[in-house]
XYZ file of C-alpha atoms in Angstrom:
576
model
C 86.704 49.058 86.657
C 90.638 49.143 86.100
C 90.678 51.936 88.739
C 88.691 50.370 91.243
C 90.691 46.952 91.590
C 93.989 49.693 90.968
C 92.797 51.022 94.583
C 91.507 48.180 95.895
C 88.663 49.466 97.895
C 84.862 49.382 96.932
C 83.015 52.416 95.671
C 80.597 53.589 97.819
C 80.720 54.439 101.248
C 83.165 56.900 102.961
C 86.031 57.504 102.879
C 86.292 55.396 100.197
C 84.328 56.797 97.577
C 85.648 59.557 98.367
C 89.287 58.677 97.386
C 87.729 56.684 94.665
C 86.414 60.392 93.227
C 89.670 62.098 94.495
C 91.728 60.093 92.414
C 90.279 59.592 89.430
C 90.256 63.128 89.084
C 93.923 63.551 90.303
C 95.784 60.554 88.900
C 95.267 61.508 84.873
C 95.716 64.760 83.336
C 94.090 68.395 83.044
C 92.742 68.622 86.073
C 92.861 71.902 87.843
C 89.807 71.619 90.301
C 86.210 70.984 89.273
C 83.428 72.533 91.015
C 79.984 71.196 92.491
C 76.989 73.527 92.336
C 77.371 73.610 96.407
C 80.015 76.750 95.499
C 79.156 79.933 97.824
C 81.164 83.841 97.660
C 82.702 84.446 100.547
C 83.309 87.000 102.204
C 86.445 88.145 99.955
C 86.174 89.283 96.568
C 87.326 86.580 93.894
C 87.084 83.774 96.374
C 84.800 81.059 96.684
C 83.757 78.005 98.978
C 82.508 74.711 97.186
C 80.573 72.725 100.444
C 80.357 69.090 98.530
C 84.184 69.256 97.489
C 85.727 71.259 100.092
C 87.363 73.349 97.573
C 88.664 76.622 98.627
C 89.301 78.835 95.361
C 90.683 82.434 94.700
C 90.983 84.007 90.961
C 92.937 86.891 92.394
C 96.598 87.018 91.724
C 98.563 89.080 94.704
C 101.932 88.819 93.910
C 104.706 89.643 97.041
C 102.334 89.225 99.714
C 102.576 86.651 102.332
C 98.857 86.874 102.884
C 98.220 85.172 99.610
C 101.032 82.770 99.518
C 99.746 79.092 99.665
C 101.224 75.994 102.801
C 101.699 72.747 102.017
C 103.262 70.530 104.703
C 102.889 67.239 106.403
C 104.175 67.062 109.390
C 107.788 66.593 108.450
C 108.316 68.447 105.296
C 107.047 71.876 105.443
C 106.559 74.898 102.320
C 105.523 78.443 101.231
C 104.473 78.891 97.715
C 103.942 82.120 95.704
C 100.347 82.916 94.574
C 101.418 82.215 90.975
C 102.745 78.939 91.641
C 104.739 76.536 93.497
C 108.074 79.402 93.470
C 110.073 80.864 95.847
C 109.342 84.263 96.240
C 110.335 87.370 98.506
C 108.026 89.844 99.611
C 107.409 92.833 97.480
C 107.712 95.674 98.644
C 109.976 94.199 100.740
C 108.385 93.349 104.362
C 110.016 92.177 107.455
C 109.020 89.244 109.725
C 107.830 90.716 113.302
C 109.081 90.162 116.799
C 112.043 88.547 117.329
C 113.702 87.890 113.804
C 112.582 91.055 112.112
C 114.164 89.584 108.836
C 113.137 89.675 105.514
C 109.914 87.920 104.795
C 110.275 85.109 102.143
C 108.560 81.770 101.436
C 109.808 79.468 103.838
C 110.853 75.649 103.658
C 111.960 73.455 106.203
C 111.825 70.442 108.383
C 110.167 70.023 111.704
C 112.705 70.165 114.442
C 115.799 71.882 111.975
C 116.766 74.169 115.196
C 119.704 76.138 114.881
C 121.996 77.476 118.226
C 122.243 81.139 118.249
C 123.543 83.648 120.529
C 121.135 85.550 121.184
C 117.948 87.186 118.513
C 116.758 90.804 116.920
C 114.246 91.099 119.521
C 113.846 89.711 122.626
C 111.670 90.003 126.293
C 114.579 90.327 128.023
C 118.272 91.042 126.447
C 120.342 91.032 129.514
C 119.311 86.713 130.001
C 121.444 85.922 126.877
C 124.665 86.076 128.943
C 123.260 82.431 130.485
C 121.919 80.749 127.717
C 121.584 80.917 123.996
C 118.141 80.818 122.018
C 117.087 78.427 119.277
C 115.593 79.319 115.971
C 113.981 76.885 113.063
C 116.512 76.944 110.066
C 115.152 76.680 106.515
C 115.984 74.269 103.768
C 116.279 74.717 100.003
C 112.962 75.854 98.425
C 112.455 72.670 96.805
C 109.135 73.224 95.178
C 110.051 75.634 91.919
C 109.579 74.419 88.173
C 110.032 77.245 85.728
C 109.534 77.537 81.734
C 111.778 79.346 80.613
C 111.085 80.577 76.728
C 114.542 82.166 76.030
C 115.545 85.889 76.060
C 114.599 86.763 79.421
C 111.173 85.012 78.936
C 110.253 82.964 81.923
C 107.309 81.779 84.372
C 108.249 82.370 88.041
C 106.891 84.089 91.377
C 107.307 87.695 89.690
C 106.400 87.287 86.082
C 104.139 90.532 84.799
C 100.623 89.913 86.102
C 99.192 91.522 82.949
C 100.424 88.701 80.924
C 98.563 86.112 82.649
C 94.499 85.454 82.411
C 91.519 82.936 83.507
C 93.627 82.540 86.861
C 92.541 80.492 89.106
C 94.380 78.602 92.327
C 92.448 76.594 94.671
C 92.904 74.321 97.681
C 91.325 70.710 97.550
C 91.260 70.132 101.078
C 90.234 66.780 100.437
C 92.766 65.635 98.608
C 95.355 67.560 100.057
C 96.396 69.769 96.844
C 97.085 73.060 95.764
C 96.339 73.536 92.126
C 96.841 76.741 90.147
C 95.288 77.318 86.841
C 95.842 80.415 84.307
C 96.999 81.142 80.977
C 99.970 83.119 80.481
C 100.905 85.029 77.338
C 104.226 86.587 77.435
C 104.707 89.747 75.453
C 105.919 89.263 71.704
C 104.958 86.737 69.256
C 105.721 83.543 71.537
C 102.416 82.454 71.516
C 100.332 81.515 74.614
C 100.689 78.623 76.848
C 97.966 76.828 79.277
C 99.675 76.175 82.769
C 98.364 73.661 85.667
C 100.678 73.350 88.728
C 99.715 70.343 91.493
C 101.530 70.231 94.710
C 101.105 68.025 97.644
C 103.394 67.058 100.514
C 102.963 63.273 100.636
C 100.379 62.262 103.924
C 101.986 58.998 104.374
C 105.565 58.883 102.750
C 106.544 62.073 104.598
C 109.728 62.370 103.451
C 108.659 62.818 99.765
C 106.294 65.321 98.266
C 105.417 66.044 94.374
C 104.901 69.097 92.012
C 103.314 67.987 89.117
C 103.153 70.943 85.714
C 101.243 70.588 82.551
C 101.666 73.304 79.161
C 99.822 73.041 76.581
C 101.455 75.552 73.914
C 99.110 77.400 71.211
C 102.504 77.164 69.019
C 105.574 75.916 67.618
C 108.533 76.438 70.079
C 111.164 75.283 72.106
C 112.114 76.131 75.481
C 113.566 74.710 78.833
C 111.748 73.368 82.014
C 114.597 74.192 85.339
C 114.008 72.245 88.372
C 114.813 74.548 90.892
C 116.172 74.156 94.883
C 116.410 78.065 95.810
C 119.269 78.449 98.737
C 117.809 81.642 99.708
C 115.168 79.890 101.665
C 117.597 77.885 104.052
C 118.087 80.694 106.163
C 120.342 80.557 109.573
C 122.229 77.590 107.910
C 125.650 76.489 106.778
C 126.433 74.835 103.495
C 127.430 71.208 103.072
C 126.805 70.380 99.511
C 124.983 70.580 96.446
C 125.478 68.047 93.356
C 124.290 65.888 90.632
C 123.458 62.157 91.584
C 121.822 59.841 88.930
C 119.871 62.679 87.352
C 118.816 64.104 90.554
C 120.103 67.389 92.032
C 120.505 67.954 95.635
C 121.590 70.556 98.531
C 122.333 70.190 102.197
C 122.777 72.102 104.668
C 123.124 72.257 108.360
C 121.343 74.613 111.073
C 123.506 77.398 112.493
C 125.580 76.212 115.395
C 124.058 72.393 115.092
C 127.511 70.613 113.566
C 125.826 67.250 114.327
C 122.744 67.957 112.202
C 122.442 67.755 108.508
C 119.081 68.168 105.909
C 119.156 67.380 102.588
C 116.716 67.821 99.747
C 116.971 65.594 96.554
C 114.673 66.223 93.418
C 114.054 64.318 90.242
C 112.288 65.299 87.079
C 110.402 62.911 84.821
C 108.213 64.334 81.611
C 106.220 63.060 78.538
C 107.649 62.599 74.880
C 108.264 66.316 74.081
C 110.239 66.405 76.971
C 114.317 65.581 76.723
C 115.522 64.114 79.741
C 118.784 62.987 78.499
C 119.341 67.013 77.659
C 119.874 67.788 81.384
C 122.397 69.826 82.490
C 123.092 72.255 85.216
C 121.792 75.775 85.013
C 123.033 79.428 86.877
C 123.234 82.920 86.594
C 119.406 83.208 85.644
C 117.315 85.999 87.450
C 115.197 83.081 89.041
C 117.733 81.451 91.078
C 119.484 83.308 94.371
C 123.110 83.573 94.259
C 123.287 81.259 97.088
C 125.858 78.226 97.733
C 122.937 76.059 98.169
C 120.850 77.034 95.165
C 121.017 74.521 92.482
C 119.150 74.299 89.311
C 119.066 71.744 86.665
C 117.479 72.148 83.108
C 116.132 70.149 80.171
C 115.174 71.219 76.945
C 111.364 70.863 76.195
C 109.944 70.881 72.326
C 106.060 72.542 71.998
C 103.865 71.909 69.466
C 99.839 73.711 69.725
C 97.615 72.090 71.821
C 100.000 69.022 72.724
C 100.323 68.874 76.634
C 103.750 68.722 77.969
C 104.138 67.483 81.291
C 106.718 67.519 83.957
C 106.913 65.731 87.137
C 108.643 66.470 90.003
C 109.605 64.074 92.838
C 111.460 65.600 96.023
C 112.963 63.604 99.040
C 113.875 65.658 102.148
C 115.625 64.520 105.366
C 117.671 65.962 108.159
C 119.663 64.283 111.176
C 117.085 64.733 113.925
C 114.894 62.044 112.995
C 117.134 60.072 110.485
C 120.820 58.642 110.938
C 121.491 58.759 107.404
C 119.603 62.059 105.967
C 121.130 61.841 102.389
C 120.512 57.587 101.570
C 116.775 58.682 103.081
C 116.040 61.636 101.336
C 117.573 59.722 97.733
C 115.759 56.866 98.370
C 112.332 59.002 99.250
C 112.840 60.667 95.880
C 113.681 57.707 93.443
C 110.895 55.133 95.829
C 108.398 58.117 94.646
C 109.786 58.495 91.314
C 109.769 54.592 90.379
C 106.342 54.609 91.889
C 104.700 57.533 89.712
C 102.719 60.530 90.172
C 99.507 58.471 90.159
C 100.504 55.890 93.092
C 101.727 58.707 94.937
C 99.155 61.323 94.376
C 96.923 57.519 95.385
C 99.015 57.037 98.608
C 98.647 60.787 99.589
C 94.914 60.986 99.427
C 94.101 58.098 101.275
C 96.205 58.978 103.523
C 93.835 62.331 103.661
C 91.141 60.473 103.871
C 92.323 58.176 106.778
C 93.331 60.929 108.941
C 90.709 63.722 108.301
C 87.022 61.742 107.563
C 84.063 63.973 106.375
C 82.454 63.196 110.104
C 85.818 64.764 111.762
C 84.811 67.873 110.957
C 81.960 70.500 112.144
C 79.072 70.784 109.495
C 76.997 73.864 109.185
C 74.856 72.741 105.964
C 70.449 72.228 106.257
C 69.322 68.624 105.715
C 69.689 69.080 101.690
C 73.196 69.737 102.063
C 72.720 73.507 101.024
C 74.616 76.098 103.417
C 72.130 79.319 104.750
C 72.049 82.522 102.948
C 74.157 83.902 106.162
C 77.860 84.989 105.518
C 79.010 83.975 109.174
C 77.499 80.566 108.488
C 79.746 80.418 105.138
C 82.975 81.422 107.056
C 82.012 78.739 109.441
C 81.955 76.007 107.088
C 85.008 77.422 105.611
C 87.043 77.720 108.849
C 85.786 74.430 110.407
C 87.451 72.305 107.395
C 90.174 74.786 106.895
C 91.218 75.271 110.452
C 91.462 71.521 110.950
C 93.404 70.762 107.887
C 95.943 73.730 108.318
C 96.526 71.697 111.652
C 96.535 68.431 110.519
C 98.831 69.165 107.965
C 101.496 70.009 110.728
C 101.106 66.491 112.140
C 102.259 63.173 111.507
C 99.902 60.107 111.845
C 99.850 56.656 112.911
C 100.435 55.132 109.162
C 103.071 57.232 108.071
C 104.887 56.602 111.471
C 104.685 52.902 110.948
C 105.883 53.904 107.265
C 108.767 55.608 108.321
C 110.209 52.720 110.628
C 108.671 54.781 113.998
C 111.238 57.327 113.303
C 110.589 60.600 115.427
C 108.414 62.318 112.778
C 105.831 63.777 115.106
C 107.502 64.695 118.289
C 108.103 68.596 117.480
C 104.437 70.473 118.652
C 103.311 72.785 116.105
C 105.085 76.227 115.921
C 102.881 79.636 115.979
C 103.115 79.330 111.370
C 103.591 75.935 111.328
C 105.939 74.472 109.295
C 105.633 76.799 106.327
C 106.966 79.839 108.612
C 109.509 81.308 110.579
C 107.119 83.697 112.336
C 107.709 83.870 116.138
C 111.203 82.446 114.738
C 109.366 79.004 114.456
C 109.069 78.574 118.109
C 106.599 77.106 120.101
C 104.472 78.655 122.170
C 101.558 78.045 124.829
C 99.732 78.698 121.497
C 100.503 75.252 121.102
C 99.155 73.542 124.331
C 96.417 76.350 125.062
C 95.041 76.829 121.367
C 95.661 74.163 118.809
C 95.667 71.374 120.874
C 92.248 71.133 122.986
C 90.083 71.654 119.750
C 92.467 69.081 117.459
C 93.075 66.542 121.012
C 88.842 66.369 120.800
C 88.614 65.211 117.035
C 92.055 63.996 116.214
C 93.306 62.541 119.434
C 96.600 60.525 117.557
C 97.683 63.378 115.598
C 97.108 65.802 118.519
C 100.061 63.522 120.745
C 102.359 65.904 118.858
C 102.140 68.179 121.518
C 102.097 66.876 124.166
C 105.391 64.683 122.809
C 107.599 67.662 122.275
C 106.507 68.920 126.362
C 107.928 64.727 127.177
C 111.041 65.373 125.119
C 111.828 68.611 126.867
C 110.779 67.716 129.875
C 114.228 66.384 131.554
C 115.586 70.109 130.382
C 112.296 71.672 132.281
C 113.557 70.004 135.456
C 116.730 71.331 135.069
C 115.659 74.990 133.979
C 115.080 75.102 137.966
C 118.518 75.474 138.714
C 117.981 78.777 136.837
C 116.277 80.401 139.453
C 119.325 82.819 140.495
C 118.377 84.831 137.040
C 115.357 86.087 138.587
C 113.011 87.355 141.618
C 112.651 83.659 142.963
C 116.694 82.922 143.875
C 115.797 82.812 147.358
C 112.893 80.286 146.897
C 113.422 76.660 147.824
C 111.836 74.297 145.129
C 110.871 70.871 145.297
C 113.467 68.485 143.834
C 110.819 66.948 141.495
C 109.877 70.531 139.845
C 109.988 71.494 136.496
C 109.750 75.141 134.708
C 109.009 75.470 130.756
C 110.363 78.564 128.948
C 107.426 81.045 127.428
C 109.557 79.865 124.222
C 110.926 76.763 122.776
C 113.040 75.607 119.963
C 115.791 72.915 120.114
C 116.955 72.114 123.841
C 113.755 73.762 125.965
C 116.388 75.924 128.365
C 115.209 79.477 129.517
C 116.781 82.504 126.814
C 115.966 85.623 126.271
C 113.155 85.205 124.263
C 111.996 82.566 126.465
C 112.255 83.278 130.112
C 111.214 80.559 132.510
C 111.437 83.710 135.632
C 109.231 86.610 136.433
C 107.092 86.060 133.283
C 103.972 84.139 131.981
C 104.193 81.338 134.449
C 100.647 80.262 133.257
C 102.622 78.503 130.604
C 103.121 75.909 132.662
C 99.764 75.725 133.683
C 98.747 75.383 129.909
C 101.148 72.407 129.794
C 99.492 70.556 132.425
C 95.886 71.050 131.216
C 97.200 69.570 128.016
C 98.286 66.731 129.122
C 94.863 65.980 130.760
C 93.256 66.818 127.878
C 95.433 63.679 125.929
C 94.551 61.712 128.602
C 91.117 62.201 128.862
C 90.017 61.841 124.868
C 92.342 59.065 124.185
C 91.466 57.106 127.290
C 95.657 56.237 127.137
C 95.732 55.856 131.350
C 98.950 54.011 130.168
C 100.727 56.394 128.760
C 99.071 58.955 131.187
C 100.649 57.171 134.318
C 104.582 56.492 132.235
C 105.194 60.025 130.748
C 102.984 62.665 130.887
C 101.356 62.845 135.021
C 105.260 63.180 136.004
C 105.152 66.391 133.781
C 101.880 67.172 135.571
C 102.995 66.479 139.662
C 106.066 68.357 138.261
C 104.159 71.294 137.259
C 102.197 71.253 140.535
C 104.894 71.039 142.637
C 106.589 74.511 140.499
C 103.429 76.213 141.565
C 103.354 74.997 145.282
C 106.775 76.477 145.454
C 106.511 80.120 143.534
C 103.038 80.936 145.662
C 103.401 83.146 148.642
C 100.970 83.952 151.405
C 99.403 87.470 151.392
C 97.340 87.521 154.016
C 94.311 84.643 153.910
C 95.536 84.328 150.589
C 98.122 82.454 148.144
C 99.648 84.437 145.565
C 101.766 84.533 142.069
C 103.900 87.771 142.244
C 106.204 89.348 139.774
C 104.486 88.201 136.597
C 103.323 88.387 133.209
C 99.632 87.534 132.637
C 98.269 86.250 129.392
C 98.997 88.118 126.505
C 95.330 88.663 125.365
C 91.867 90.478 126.475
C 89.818 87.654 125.376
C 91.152 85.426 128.317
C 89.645 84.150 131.142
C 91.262 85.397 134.599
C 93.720 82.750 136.375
């Protein structure tokens, strides 16, 4: 009963039992995901699908591959995890992202809209349009995420510890909740014993600038060791260094996006841990194999005392601003940390589920179970279960929603569309696409019309720098064309500003772009029933668009034509 009043909402009934079950499970200790009999094999070995707890769980460890890595975001804060925990890792061998970075491939952190200004990229459509505009890339941040054990001697627990040393592993997604969990034993070589490890992290749903990793050990023996909170500096890629330091027990690092002086993230990150744990022994630690050689890696340790079968348990509260949405990035991301700190890993693991709950409801979703709740014997039936929650989350988790708006003051939290990864990637150099408007956003604008605004917000933002990509037209086939004062042009991609670059011509390329823009915007319009907001901001966009296509048409013969252009990048599309 406790519990109940605690959340405040009655038991039965959904969501509410549902968070009710969510967080008595989450808000004590030991658990590492607990399974229904609903639990089907997919179609991979070693991972399974539990229907009644949407629990998506793999006991295969893949070490240095981006395919198993796990993302946790939430719209603002974004991160990629290694497959044996909540680390920083680099692929291994080492891989490089594809088209147009081509850099190394790493788990990524960062926060939406942390654009940097570059000259020009690795790969690009069309080189020779850098000399009239520079492109814009997503920056990383400090990986924020990493606790480590460290036992001494060269003994530790991080992304590339020796697979044979660790058994009964198990990581799995509660897509319910809004956690990833991993769960294994790990016995190090030599007589140090064996130690029972449960990692929890979630990106806080409402509070988005705060997010928690939460690590239990329970030793089989006598010994001492030291927990490092690590922020690795090798994930803030295409940035420049401001600062790292010590403030009231915290750590923190910030740094600034390539070419952006006016912009500034930082990350902040506080520890707090049971009995065995001694907080007053913290102190800064370097120089260990587990933390890049970066100026904005910083790592602070305390010293931990085991004893067998005692749990030790470490919690870790992080706080992450930049400029773009907040004047004062450092006071917000100090005051996310110590707010979630103060508050407790079971109020905030409580805030973040119902937050879940609130924005992704059991009806939200497709279900493909019989009457008794039971999924068919089929395997494409199994996938489809699995891919209509996981699909939805995986976008959801990229948006920001009405509640944690009004929580963060109406700051511009949700404004940035959703890049081709997400916020967990740099892939496609963390642009946006028409992937956005043509792909995510009719099948999320149908169920989740609020959270889907997020695209058609970033096409409003850049839409005063689409009108004025028109003036543009001498860098291509159409200099001689005479456009319509009121037309706008969107480049294929986007980052910070919207202007046409290399990677992103607005000339002689996938015009439909536009198109996909448009048909967007009706799409808001039409399942939020916003005429409103239709009429203010988005059917300029739309006449805008309209009056681009009236213009690049030409007559050939009884007909009206596009010329000198890309078509869609894919056989599976219709013909335009």
């Amino acid at each position: 009963m406790p519990l109940l009043v605690y959340l405040g909402v009655p038991v039965s009934g959904a969501p509410n039992g549902r968070v009710i079950r969510s967080v008595q499970k989450y808000a004590g200790s030991g658990y590492a995901g607990n399974f229904s009999k609903n639990v089907y094999q997919t179609g991979f070995d070693g991972v399974t699908w539990d229907e009644d707890n949407w629990l998506l769980s793999t006991t295969n460890l893949e070490q240095g591959r981006f395919q198993s890595r796990g993302s946790v975001a939430n719209g603002y804060l974004g991160i990629n995890v290694a497959s044996a925990g909540p680390f920083f890792e680099i692929d291994s061998p080492e891989d490089t992202n594809g088209w147009p970075l081509f850099s190394t491939r790493l788990s990524f952190a960062t926060i939406s809209g942390f654009f940097d200004s570059q000259p020009n990229t690795n790969g690009t459509n069309f080189p020779w349009l850098s000399q009239y505009g520079g492109d814009s890339v997503i920056s990383g941040v400090p990986h924020w995420s990493g606790l480590i054990l460290d036992l001494g001697n060269d003994t530790y627990l991080d992304a590339k510890v020796d697979n044979k040393t660790i058994s009964n592993f198990r990581s799995t997604y509660d897509f319910k909740a809004g956690i990833l969990i991993w769960s294994y034993t790990w016995t190090p070589q030599g007589d140090k014993g064996s130690y029972q490890i449960t990692y929890r992290l979630f990106a806080n749903k409402l509070y988005v600038n705060q997010a928690v990793v939460d690590m239990e050990i329970v030793p089989s023996t006598v010994s001492e060791a030291t927990i490092v909170n690590v922020m690795d500096g090798a994930s803030a890629v295409r940035t420049d260094f401001v600062e790292t330091g010590e403030d009231n027990g915290a750590i923190f690092s910030a740094v600034r996006p390539n070419g952006i002086a006016n912009v500034t993230a930082y990350i902040y990150a506080n520890i707090t841990g049971s009995p065995n744990v001694d907080l007053s022994s913290r102190k800064i630690v370097s120089n260990k194999p587990y933390i890049h050689a970066n100026d904005s890696s910083i790592a602070q340790g305390v010293n931990v005392k085991f004893q067998p079968g005692e749990t030790v348990r470490i919690t870790k509260f992080v706080g992450g601003a930049s400029t773009d949405a907040f004047s004062d990035p450092k006071k917000t991301a100090k005051e996310a940390a110590s707010t979630a700190m103060k508050k407790g890993y079971a109020k905030s693991v409580r805030s973040h589920i119902m937050e879940w709950a609130s924005v992704m409801p059991e009806h939200s979703v497709d279900h493909y179970a019989l009457p008794n709740g039971t999924l068919p014997a089929d395997p494409n039936i199994i996938d489809d279960a699995v891919i209509a929650v996981a699909n939805t989350y995986y976008l959801l988790q990229n948006t920001v929603g009405k509640n944690a708006i009004k929580v963060a003051s109406g700051a511009p939290v949700n404004v940035d569309s959703i890049s081709v990864g997400g916020l967990t990637s740099e892939s496609y150099a963390g642009q946006v696409f028409w992937d956005a408007d043509v792909w995510m956003q009719p099948g999320l604008v149908a169920s989740h019309p609020e959270a889907a605004q997020r695209f058609t917000n970033f096409r409003v933002a850049q839409y005063e720098q689409a009108q004025a990509n028109i003036q543009t037209k001498f860098s291509g086939s159409k200099n001689q064309t005479v456009f319509s004062p009121s037309a706008a042009i969107y480049p294929w991609t986007s980052g910070r500003y919207g202007n046409c670059t290399a990677t992103g011509p607005c000339w002689d390329y996938q015009y439909h772009l536009n198109g996909d823009i448009g048909l967007s915007l009706i799409n808001q319009w039409v399942a939020s029933g916003n005429t409103q907001l239709f009429k203010e901001k988005h059917f300029p966009i739309y006449d805008s668009i309209a009056n681009l296509y009236a213009d690049l048409v030409v007559r050939n013969g009884s007909y009206w034509t596009l010329t000198n252009m890309t078509d869609p990048v894919s056989k599976y599309l219709p013909t335009i």
